[in-house]
């Protein structure tokens, strides 16, 4: 059971109520990503991953992304829960952002629903939005969570939080 707080008609979620191992859940909220003056993603069919101490990461289906702006980038990483991630750069005209998004082409069975879905680092985009609210990026440069006004931290990712 969540310790969600009801205040002024808005539900607040604490990232400390999120599970470990992480949970994958669909969301009907509008997820939008802008870069280089262009909306490169707009979806109501995304999934979000909820993990203790992390703001949600939103995974967007390729059908809802202007894929002509994404290109395979260098490097990869490994998540003990989701598997091996590959990275994408985003290029719109002269605007470029390296390793700005990631995806799982062969996720673990528990995360099979996000196969080939794309997650974006909000701090590398011009703007990322959940139901019209501009998000704040999770601290640090690795995790990529999206912080909205309905979330309560503290959030992992800032210096000194690696061992949480």
GROMACS .gro file of N, CA and C in nm:
model
  492
    1UNK      N    1   0.084  -0.118   0.000
    1UNK     CA    2   0.000   0.000   0.000
    1UNK      C    3   0.089   0.124   0.000
    2UNK      N    4   0.052   0.222  -0.079
    2UNK     CA    5   0.129   0.345  -0.091
    2UNK      C    6   0.093   0.443   0.020
    3UNK      N    7   0.190   0.523   0.057
    3UNK     CA    8   0.166   0.630   0.153
    3UNK      C    9   0.139   0.761   0.080
    4UNK      N   10   0.065   0.754  -0.032
    4UNK     CA   11   0.035   0.874  -0.108
    4UNK      C   12  -0.040   0.974  -0.021
    5UNK      N   13  -0.008   1.099  -0.038
    5UNK     CA   14  -0.065   1.207   0.042
    5UNK      C   15  -0.165   1.283  -0.043
    6UNK      N   16  -0.280   1.314   0.013
    6UNK     CA   17  -0.381   1.391  -0.058
    6UNK      C   18  -0.374   1.535  -0.007
    7UNK      N   19  -0.334   1.629  -0.094
    7UNK     CA   20  -0.326   1.769  -0.054
    7UNK      C   21  -0.385   1.857  -0.162
    8UNK      N   22  -0.472   1.946  -0.124
    8UNK     CA   23  -0.532   2.044  -0.214
    8UNK      C   24  -0.582   1.978  -0.343
    9UNK      N   25  -0.639   1.858  -0.331
    9UNK     CA   26  -0.695   1.791  -0.447
    9UNK      C   27  -0.591   1.722  -0.535
   10UNK      N   28  -0.465   1.728  -0.499
   10UNK     CA   29  -0.360   1.665  -0.579
   10UNK      C   30  -0.300   1.548  -0.502
   11UNK      N   31  -0.280   1.438  -0.570
   11UNK     CA   32  -0.220   1.320  -0.509
   11UNK      C   33  -0.067   1.332  -0.520
   12UNK      N   34   0.001   1.311  -0.409
   12UNK     CA   35   0.146   1.318  -0.406
   12UNK      C   36   0.202   1.178  -0.383
   13UNK      N   37   0.302   1.140  -0.463
   13UNK     CA   38   0.366   1.011  -0.449
   13UNK      C   39   0.506   1.031  -0.392
   14UNK      N   40   0.543   0.948  -0.295
   14UNK     CA   41   0.679   0.947  -0.245
   14UNK      C   42   0.756   0.839  -0.320
   15UNK      N   43   0.873   0.876  -0.373
   15UNK     CA   44   0.955   0.777  -0.444
   15UNK      C   45   1.005   0.670  -0.348
   16UNK      N   46   0.993   0.693  -0.220
   16UNK     CA   47   1.034   0.593  -0.121
   16UNK      C   48   0.928   0.487  -0.100
   17UNK      N   49   0.809   0.507  -0.158
   17UNK     CA   50   0.706   0.404  -0.158
   17UNK      C   51   0.715   0.316  -0.283
   18UNK      N   52   0.796   0.355  -0.379
   18UNK     CA   53   0.812   0.274  -0.501
   18UNK      C   54   0.887   0.145  -0.466
   19UNK      N   55   0.861   0.038  -0.539
   19UNK     CA   56   0.919  -0.092  -0.503
   19UNK      C   57   1.062  -0.114  -0.553
   20UNK      N   58   1.124  -0.214  -0.495
   20UNK     CA   59   1.251  -0.268  -0.544
   20UNK      C   60   1.238  -0.418  -0.531
   21UNK      N   61   1.244  -0.495  -0.639
   21UNK     CA   62   1.275  -0.453  -0.774
   21UNK      C   63   1.169  -0.359  -0.831
   22UNK      N   64   1.207  -0.285  -0.938
   22UNK     CA   65   1.117  -0.185  -0.994
   22UNK      C   66   0.990  -0.246  -1.054
   23UNK      N   67   0.891  -0.160  -1.065
   23UNK     CA   68   0.761  -0.197  -1.120
   23UNK      C   69   0.742  -0.125  -1.253
   24UNK      N   70   0.684  -0.194  -1.349
   24UNK     CA   71   0.650  -0.136  -1.479
   24UNK      C   72   0.499  -0.119  -1.484
   25UNK      N   73   0.453   0.001  -1.519
   25UNK     CA   74   0.309   0.020  -1.530
   25UNK      C   75   0.276   0.111  -1.648
   26UNK      N   76   0.164   0.082  -1.717
   26UNK     CA   77   0.122   0.170  -1.826
   26UNK      C   78   0.070   0.301  -1.770
   27UNK      N   79   0.077   0.405  -1.851
   27UNK     CA   80   0.019   0.533  -1.811
   27UNK      C   81  -0.057   0.592  -1.929
   28UNK      N   82  -0.173   0.649  -1.900
   28UNK     CA   83  -0.252   0.717  -2.003
   28UNK      C   84  -0.222   0.866  -2.006
   29UNK      N   85  -0.130   0.910  -1.918
   29UNK     CA   86  -0.094   1.052  -1.918
   29UNK      C   87  -0.025   1.087  -2.049
   30UNK      N   88  -0.041   1.213  -2.090
   30UNK     CA   89   0.027   1.257  -2.212
   30UNK      C   90   0.174   1.281  -2.180
   31UNK      N   91   0.260   1.214  -2.255
   31UNK     CA   92   0.404   1.226  -2.241
   31UNK      C   93   0.454   1.293  -2.369
   32UNK      N   94   0.522   1.407  -2.353
   32UNK     CA   95   0.568   1.484  -2.470
   32UNK      C   96   0.713   1.523  -2.451
   33UNK      N   97   0.789   1.515  -2.562
   33UNK     CA   98   0.930   1.552  -2.561
   33UNK      C   99   0.954   1.650  -2.676
   34UNK      N  100   1.024   1.760  -2.646
   34UNK     CA  101   1.056   1.862  -2.746
   34UNK      C  102   1.207   1.879  -2.754
   35UNK      N  103   1.255   1.897  -2.877
   35UNK     CA  104   1.398   1.921  -2.899
   35UNK      C  105   1.416   1.993  -3.032
   36UNK      N  106   1.503   2.091  -3.033
   36UNK     CA  107   1.532   2.164  -3.157
   36UNK      C  108   1.410   2.231  -3.217
   37UNK      N  109   1.318   2.275  -3.132
   37UNK     CA  110   1.197   2.341  -3.180
   37UNK      C  111   1.094   2.246  -3.239
   38UNK      N  112   1.110   2.117  -3.214
   38UNK     CA  113   1.022   2.015  -3.272
   38UNK      C  114   0.969   1.922  -3.163
   39UNK      N  115   0.844   1.885  -3.172
   39UNK     CA  116   0.791   1.780  -3.085
   39UNK      C  117   0.838   1.648  -3.144
   40UNK      N  118   0.925   1.580  -3.072
   40UNK     CA  119   0.978   1.454  -3.125
   40UNK      C  120   0.907   1.333  -3.069
   41UNK      N  121   0.829   1.351  -2.963
   41UNK     CA  122   0.750   1.241  -2.908
   41UNK      C  123   0.624   1.297  -2.844
   42UNK      N  124   0.514   1.227  -2.865
   42UNK     CA  125   0.386   1.265  -2.805
   42UNK      C  126   0.305   1.138  -2.792
   43UNK      N  127   0.276   1.097  -2.668
   43UNK     CA  128   0.214   0.967  -2.647
   43UNK      C  129   0.118   0.966  -2.529
   44UNK      N  130   0.018   0.883  -2.540
   44UNK     CA  131  -0.068   0.846  -2.428
   44UNK      C  132  -0.064   0.694  -2.410
   45UNK      N  133   0.043   0.633  -2.463
   45UNK     CA  134   0.060   0.487  -2.457
   45UNK      C  135   0.194   0.448  -2.398
   46UNK      N  136   0.247   0.532  -2.312
   46UNK     CA  137   0.379   0.508  -2.254
   46UNK      C  138   0.368   0.415  -2.133
   47UNK      N  139   0.482   0.368  -2.090
   47UNK     CA  140   0.494   0.295  -1.964
   47UNK      C  141   0.585   0.379  -1.874
   48UNK      N  142   0.568   0.362  -1.744
   48UNK     CA  143   0.662   0.423  -1.652
   48UNK      C  144   0.721   0.315  -1.562
   49UNK      N  145   0.848   0.333  -1.529
   49UNK     CA  146   0.917   0.242  -1.438
   49UNK      C  147   0.929   0.314  -1.305
   50UNK      N  148   0.884   0.245  -1.199
   50UNK     CA  149   0.888   0.300  -1.064
   50UNK      C  150   0.986   0.217  -0.982
   51UNK      N  151   1.086   0.284  -0.925
   51UNK     CA  152   1.187   0.216  -0.844
   51UNK      C  153   1.219   0.301  -0.722
   52UNK      N  154   1.235   0.235  -0.608
   52UNK     CA  155   1.264   0.303  -0.483
   52UNK      C  156   1.370   0.410  -0.502
   53UNK      N  157   1.343   0.529  -0.456
   53UNK     CA  158   1.429   0.648  -0.453
   53UNK      C  159   1.449   0.716  -0.588
   54UNK      N  160   1.382   0.667  -0.693
   54UNK     CA  161   1.397   0.725  -0.827
   54UNK      C  162   1.264   0.786  -0.874
   55UNK      N  163   1.269   0.904  -0.934
   55UNK     CA  164   1.148   0.951  -1.002
   55UNK      C  165   1.119   0.859  -1.121
   56UNK      N  166   0.996   0.854  -1.169
   56UNK     CA  167   0.963   0.765  -1.280
   56UNK      C  168   1.045   0.796  -1.406
   57UNK      N  169   1.073   0.689  -1.479
   57UNK     CA  170   1.129   0.700  -1.614
   57UNK      C  171   1.017   0.658  -1.708
   58UNK      N  172   0.992   0.739  -1.811
   58UNK     CA  173   0.885   0.711  -1.907
   58UNK      C  174   0.943   0.651  -2.034
   59UNK      N  175   0.885   0.539  -2.077
   59UNK     CA  176   0.925   0.470  -2.199
   59UNK      C  177   0.814   0.486  -2.302
   60UNK      N  178   0.849   0.541  -2.417
   60UNK     CA  179   0.753   0.582  -2.519
   60UNK      C  180   0.761   0.486  -2.637
   61UNK      N  181   0.645   0.440  -2.689
   61UNK     CA  182   0.649   0.349  -2.803
   61UNK      C  183   0.703   0.420  -2.928
   62UNK      N  184   0.781   0.347  -3.009
   62UNK     CA  185   0.838   0.408  -3.131
   62UNK      C  186   0.732   0.468  -3.224
   63UNK      N  187   0.610   0.412  -3.224
   63UNK     CA  188   0.503   0.464  -3.309
   63UNK      C  189   0.465   0.607  -3.273
   64UNK      N  190   0.497   0.650  -3.149
   64UNK     CA  191   0.462   0.784  -3.103
   64UNK      C  192   0.583   0.878  -3.101
   65UNK      N  193   0.690   0.837  -3.168
   65UNK     CA  194   0.814   0.915  -3.173
   65UNK      C  195   0.849   0.943  -3.319
   66UNK      N  196   0.894   1.063  -3.346
   66UNK     CA  197   0.944   1.097  -3.481
   66UNK      C  198   1.083   1.035  -3.491
   67UNK      N  199   1.087   0.907  -3.526
   67UNK     CA  200   1.211   0.828  -3.522
   67UNK      C  201   1.317   0.878  -3.619
   68UNK      N  202   1.280   0.961  -3.716
   68UNK     CA  203   1.379   1.014  -3.810
   68UNK      C  204   1.481   1.105  -3.741
   69UNK      N  205   1.453   1.146  -3.616
   69UNK     CA  206   1.544   1.232  -3.541
   69UNK      C  207   1.635   1.154  -3.446
   70UNK      N  208   1.616   1.023  -3.435
   70UNK     CA  209   1.697   0.941  -3.344
   70UNK      C  210   1.793   0.853  -3.422
   71UNK      N  211   1.916   0.844  -3.371
   71UNK     CA  212   2.021   0.765  -3.435
   71UNK      C  213   2.094   0.686  -3.328
   72UNK      N  214   2.133   0.564  -3.362
   72UNK     CA  215   2.210   0.483  -3.267
   72UNK      C  216   2.335   0.558  -3.228
   73UNK      N  217   2.367   0.557  -3.099
   73UNK     CA  218   2.486   0.624  -3.049
   73UNK      C  219   2.580   0.521  -2.990
   74UNK      N  220   2.694   0.567  -2.943
   74UNK     CA  221   2.795   0.476  -2.888
   74UNK      C  222   2.760   0.436  -2.746
   75UNK      N  223   2.816   0.326  -2.704
   75UNK     CA  224   2.804   0.283  -2.566
   75UNK      C  225   2.677   0.208  -2.537
   76UNK      N  226   2.679   0.144  -2.422
   76UNK     CA  227   2.563   0.076  -2.368
   76UNK      C  228   2.579   0.069  -2.217
   77UNK      N  229   2.478   0.021  -2.150
   77UNK     CA  230   2.486   0.003  -2.006
   77UNK      C  231   2.401  -0.118  -1.970
   78UNK      N  232   2.416  -0.163  -1.847
   78UNK     CA  233   2.344  -0.281  -1.804
   78UNK      C  234   2.264  -0.251  -1.678
   79UNK      N  235   2.138  -0.286  -1.679
   79UNK     CA  236   2.050  -0.274  -1.562
   79UNK      C  237   2.019  -0.415  -1.513
   80UNK      N  238   2.039  -0.439  -1.385
   80UNK     CA  239   2.013  -0.572  -1.331
   80UNK      C  240   1.867  -0.614  -1.345
   81UNK      N  241   1.776  -0.519  -1.363
   81UNK     CA  242   1.634  -0.549  -1.372
   81UNK      C  243   1.584  -0.556  -1.516
   82UNK      N  244   1.634  -0.467  -1.601
   82UNK     CA  245   1.581  -0.456  -1.737
   82UNK      C  246   1.672  -0.517  -1.844
   83UNK      N  247   1.800  -0.529  -1.818
   83UNK     CA  248   1.892  -0.586  -1.917
   83UNK      C  249   1.985  -0.481  -1.974
   84UNK      N  250   2.035  -0.506  -2.096
   84UNK     CA  251   2.132  -0.417  -2.161
   84UNK      C  252   2.059  -0.308  -2.240
   85UNK      N  253   2.099  -0.184  -2.213
   85UNK     CA  254   2.042  -0.068  -2.282
   85UNK      C  255   2.137  -0.019  -2.389
   86UNK      N  256   2.081   0.026  -2.499
   86UNK     CA  257   2.161   0.095  -2.602
   86UNK      C  258   2.113   0.239  -2.609
   87UNK      N  259   2.203   0.326  -2.656
   87UNK     CA  260   2.178   0.470  -2.651
   87UNK      C  261   2.153   0.529  -2.789
   88UNK      N  262   2.086   0.645  -2.788
   88UNK     CA  263   2.050   0.714  -2.912
   88UNK      C  264   2.087   0.861  -2.900
   89UNK      N  265   2.132   0.917  -3.009
   89UNK     CA  266   2.149   1.062  -3.015
   89UNK      C  267   2.026   1.118  -3.085
   90UNK      N  268   1.997   1.242  -3.053
   90UNK     CA  269   1.882   1.311  -3.112
   90UNK      C  270   1.937   1.427  -3.194
   91UNK      N  271   1.895   1.434  -3.320
   91UNK     CA  272   1.942   1.538  -3.412
   91UNK      C  273   1.820   1.599  -3.481
   92UNK      N  274   1.802   1.730  -3.462
   92UNK     CA  275   1.697   1.805  -3.530
   92UNK      C  276   1.764   1.927  -3.590
   93UNK      N  277   1.783   1.928  -3.721
   93UNK     CA  278   1.856   2.038  -3.785
   93UNK      C  279   1.996   2.047  -3.729
   94UNK      N  280   2.031   2.164  -3.677
   94UNK     CA  281   2.164   2.185  -3.619
   94UNK      C  282   2.170   2.146  -3.471
   95UNK      N  283   2.056   2.122  -3.409
   95UNK     CA  284   2.052   2.084  -3.268
   95UNK      C  285   2.087   1.936  -3.254
   96UNK      N  286   2.181   1.906  -3.165
   96UNK     CA  287   2.228   1.769  -3.145
   96UNK      C  288   2.245   1.741  -2.997
   97UNK      N  289   2.205   1.621  -2.957
   97UNK     CA  290   2.224   1.577  -2.818
   97UNK      C  291   2.267   1.430  -2.821
   98UNK      N  292   2.392   1.406  -2.779
   98UNK     CA  293   2.444   1.270  -2.777
   98UNK      C  294   2.399   1.193  -2.655
   99UNK      N  295   2.383   1.062  -2.673
   99UNK     CA  296   2.337   0.973  -2.566
   99UNK      C  297   2.222   1.035  -2.488
  100UNK      N  298   2.124   1.083  -2.561
  100UNK     CA  299   2.012   1.157  -2.503
  100UNK      C  300   1.890   1.070  -2.473
  101UNK      N  301   1.893   0.946  -2.522
  101UNK     CA  302   1.781   0.854  -2.504
  101UNK      C  303   1.836   0.712  -2.501
  102UNK      N  304   1.757   0.620  -2.450
  102UNK     CA  305   1.800   0.481  -2.447
  102UNK      C  306   1.682   0.388  -2.463
  103UNK      N  307   1.714   0.263  -2.496
  103UNK     CA  308   1.610   0.162  -2.515
  103UNK      C  309   1.668   0.024  -2.487
  104UNK      N  310   1.578  -0.073  -2.474
  104UNK     CA  311   1.615  -0.212  -2.452
  104UNK      C  312   1.561  -0.294  -2.568
  105UNK      N  313   1.649  -0.351  -2.650
  105UNK     CA  314   1.604  -0.434  -2.762
  105UNK      C  315   1.576  -0.577  -2.719
  106UNK      N  316   1.630  -0.617  -2.606
  106UNK     CA  317   1.608  -0.751  -2.555
  106UNK      C  318   1.596  -0.746  -2.402
  107UNK      N  319   1.489  -0.684  -2.352
  107UNK     CA  320   1.476  -0.669  -2.206
  107UNK      C  321   1.447  -0.803  -2.138
  108UNK      N  322   1.463  -0.804  -2.007
  108UNK     CA  323   1.428  -0.920  -1.929
  108UNK      C  324   1.277  -0.946  -1.942
  109UNK      N  325   1.232  -1.068  -1.914
  109UNK     CA  326   1.089  -1.098  -1.928
  109UNK      C  327   0.995  -1.003  -1.853
  110UNK      N  328   1.034  -0.959  -1.734
  110UNK     CA  329   0.947  -0.870  -1.656
  110UNK      C  330   0.927  -0.734  -1.724
  111UNK      N  331   1.019  -0.697  -1.813
  111UNK     CA  332   1.011  -0.566  -1.880
  111UNK      C  333   0.990  -0.581  -2.031
  112UNK      N  334   0.936  -0.694  -2.073
  112UNK     CA  335   0.917  -0.720  -2.216
  112UNK      C  336   0.826  -0.617  -2.285
  113UNK      N  337   0.738  -0.555  -2.209
  113UNK     CA  338   0.645  -0.460  -2.269
  113UNK      C  339   0.712  -0.331  -2.316
  114UNK      N  340   0.835  -0.304  -2.270
  114UNK     CA  341   0.904  -0.183  -2.315
  114UNK      C  342   1.013  -0.215  -2.419
  115UNK      N  343   1.008  -0.333  -2.476
  115UNK     CA  344   1.103  -0.367  -2.582
  115UNK      C  345   1.096  -0.262  -2.693
  116UNK      N  346   1.211  -0.201  -2.723
  116UNK     CA  347   1.227  -0.099  -2.828
  116UNK      C  348   1.157   0.034  -2.797
  117UNK      N  349   1.093   0.046  -2.680
  117UNK     CA  350   1.040   0.176  -2.640
  117UNK      C  351   1.160   0.265  -2.606
  118UNK      N  352   1.143   0.396  -2.615
  118UNK     CA  353   1.253   0.491  -2.595
  118UNK      C  354   1.226   0.575  -2.470
  119UNK      N  355   1.330   0.590  -2.388
  119UNK     CA  356   1.327   0.681  -2.273
  119UNK      C  357   1.424   0.795  -2.302
  120UNK      N  358   1.386   0.916  -2.264
  120UNK     CA  359   1.467   1.035  -2.290
  120UNK      C  360   1.517   1.096  -2.160
  121UNK      N  361   1.642   1.144  -2.162
  121UNK     CA  362   1.695   1.222  -2.051
  121UNK      C  363   1.636   1.362  -2.061
  122UNK      N  364   1.558   1.405  -1.963
  122UNK     CA  365   1.498   1.539  -1.972
  122UNK      C  366   1.602   1.652  -1.973
  123UNK      N  367   1.718   1.631  -1.909
  123UNK     CA  368   1.817   1.738  -1.906
  123UNK      C  369   1.889   1.756  -2.039
  124UNK      N  370   1.867   1.666  -2.135
  124UNK     CA  371   1.928   1.679  -2.268
  124UNK      C  372   1.828   1.727  -2.373
  125UNK      N  373   1.702   1.737  -2.335
  125UNK     CA  374   1.598   1.783  -2.426
  125UNK      C  375   1.562   1.928  -2.395
  126UNK      N  376   1.495   1.993  -2.489
  126UNK     CA  377   1.448   2.130  -2.465
  126UNK      C  378   1.336   2.131  -2.363
  127UNK      N  379   1.256   2.027  -2.363
  127UNK     CA  380   1.147   2.017  -2.267
  127UNK      C  381   1.084   1.879  -2.271
  128UNK      N  382   1.052   1.827  -2.153
  128UNK     CA  383   0.978   1.701  -2.140
  128UNK      C  384   0.859   1.731  -2.051
  129UNK      N  385   0.743   1.674  -2.085
  129UNK     CA  386   0.618   1.711  -2.019
  129UNK      C  387   0.534   1.588  -1.986
  130UNK      N  388   0.470   1.592  -1.870
  130UNK     CA  389   0.372   1.492  -1.829
  130UNK      C  390   0.241   1.566  -1.810
  131UNK      N  391   0.142   1.535  -1.893
  131UNK     CA  392   0.012   1.604  -1.890
  131UNK      C  393   0.029   1.756  -1.891
  132UNK      N  394   0.121   1.805  -1.972
  132UNK     CA  395   0.143   1.949  -1.988
  132UNK      C  396   0.235   2.012  -1.886
  133UNK      N  397   0.272   1.940  -1.781
  133UNK     CA  398   0.364   1.993  -1.680
  133UNK      C  399   0.508   1.966  -1.722
  134UNK      N  400   0.587   2.071  -1.729
  134UNK     CA  401   0.729   2.054  -1.762
  134UNK      C  402   0.799   1.985  -1.645
  135UNK      N  403   0.873   1.880  -1.676
  135UNK     CA  404   0.940   1.804  -1.571
  135UNK      C  405   1.077   1.864  -1.541
  136UNK      N  406   1.128   1.829  -1.424
  136UNK     CA  407   1.265   1.859  -1.383
  136UNK      C  408   1.340   1.727  -1.390
  137UNK      N  409   1.462   1.733  -1.435
  137UNK     CA  410   1.543   1.613  -1.449
  137UNK      C  411   1.590   1.562  -1.313
  138UNK      N  412   1.593   1.430  -1.299
  138UNK     CA  413   1.653   1.368  -1.181
  138UNK      C  414   1.798   1.416  -1.171
  139UNK      N  415   1.847   1.442  -1.050
  139UNK     CA  416   1.986   1.487  -1.036
  139UNK      C  417   2.084   1.386  -1.096
  140UNK      N  418   2.200   1.435  -1.135
  140UNK     CA  419   2.303   1.349  -1.191
  140UNK      C  420   2.287   1.332  -1.340
  141UNK      N  421   2.370   1.246  -1.396
  141UNK     CA  422   2.368   1.230  -1.541
  141UNK      C  423   2.348   1.085  -1.585
  142UNK      N  424   2.298   0.999  -1.496
  142UNK     CA  425   2.284   0.860  -1.534
  142UNK      C  426   2.140   0.809  -1.537
  143UNK      N  427   2.060   0.837  -1.433
  143UNK     CA  428   1.932   0.768  -1.419
  143UNK      C  429   1.819   0.818  -1.510
  144UNK      N  430   1.805   0.946  -1.530
  144UNK     CA  431   1.707   0.997  -1.626
  144UNK      C  432   1.563   1.004  -1.582
  145UNK      N  433   1.536   1.008  -1.450
  145UNK     CA  434   1.398   1.017  -1.404
  145UNK      C  435   1.337   1.154  -1.429
  146UNK      N  436   1.205   1.156  -1.434
  146UNK     CA  437   1.127   1.278  -1.461
  146UNK      C  438   1.058   1.320  -1.332
  147UNK      N  439   1.093   1.436  -1.279
  147UNK     CA  440   1.034   1.486  -1.154
  147UNK      C  441   0.920   1.582  -1.187
  148UNK      N  442   0.802   1.552  -1.133
  148UNK     CA  443   0.685   1.638  -1.147
  148UNK      C  444   0.644   1.687  -1.008
  149UNK      N  445   0.553   1.783  -1.006
  149UNK     CA  446   0.515   1.847  -0.880
  149UNK      C  447   0.444   1.752  -0.785
  150UNK      N  448   0.400   1.637  -0.832
  150UNK     CA  449   0.330   1.542  -0.745
  150UNK      C  450   0.423   1.439  -0.681
  151UNK      N  451   0.556   1.458  -0.696
  151UNK     CA  452   0.653   1.364  -0.639
  151UNK      C  453   0.724   1.423  -0.518
  152UNK      N  454   0.752   1.336  -0.422
  152UNK     CA  455   0.827   1.374  -0.303
  152UNK      C  456   0.953   1.289  -0.299
  153UNK      N  457   1.069   1.352  -0.272
  153UNK     CA  458   1.197   1.283  -0.264
  153UNK      C  459   1.238   1.262  -0.120
  154UNK      N  460   1.368   1.258  -0.093
  154UNK     CA  461   1.479   1.292  -0.183
  154UNK      C  462   1.498   1.187  -0.292
  155UNK      N  463   1.564   1.231  -0.401
  155UNK     CA  464   1.583   1.150  -0.518
  155UNK      C  465   1.727   1.105  -0.532
  156UNK      N  466   1.747   0.981  -0.567
  156UNK     CA  467   1.880   0.929  -0.594
  156UNK      C  468   1.935   0.995  -0.720
  157UNK      N  469   2.069   1.009  -0.725
  157UNK     CA  470   2.133   1.062  -0.845
  157UNK      C  471   2.229   1.177  -0.816
  158UNK      N  472   2.201   1.252  -0.710
  158UNK     CA  473   2.288   1.363  -0.674
  158UNK      C  474   2.418   1.309  -0.615
  159UNK      N  475   2.523   1.390  -0.614
  159UNK     CA  476   2.649   1.345  -0.552
  159UNK      C  477   2.623   1.295  -0.410
  160UNK      N  478   2.686   1.182  -0.377
  160UNK     CA  479   2.672   1.125  -0.245
  160UNK      C  480   2.556   1.029  -0.228
  161UNK      N  481   2.477   1.006  -0.335
  161UNK     CA  482   2.361   0.917  -0.323
  161UNK      C  483   2.383   0.782  -0.391
  162UNK      N  484   2.501   0.758  -0.445
  162UNK     CA  485   2.526   0.633  -0.519
  162UNK      C  486   2.504   0.510  -0.431
  163UNK      N  487   2.535   0.517  -0.306
  163UNK     CA  488   2.523   0.401  -0.218
  163UNK      C  489   2.386   0.376  -0.159
  164UNK      N  490   2.286   0.453  -0.192
  164UNK     CA  491   2.153   0.433  -0.136
  164UNK      C  492   2.099   0.300  -0.180
   0.00000   0.00000   0.00000
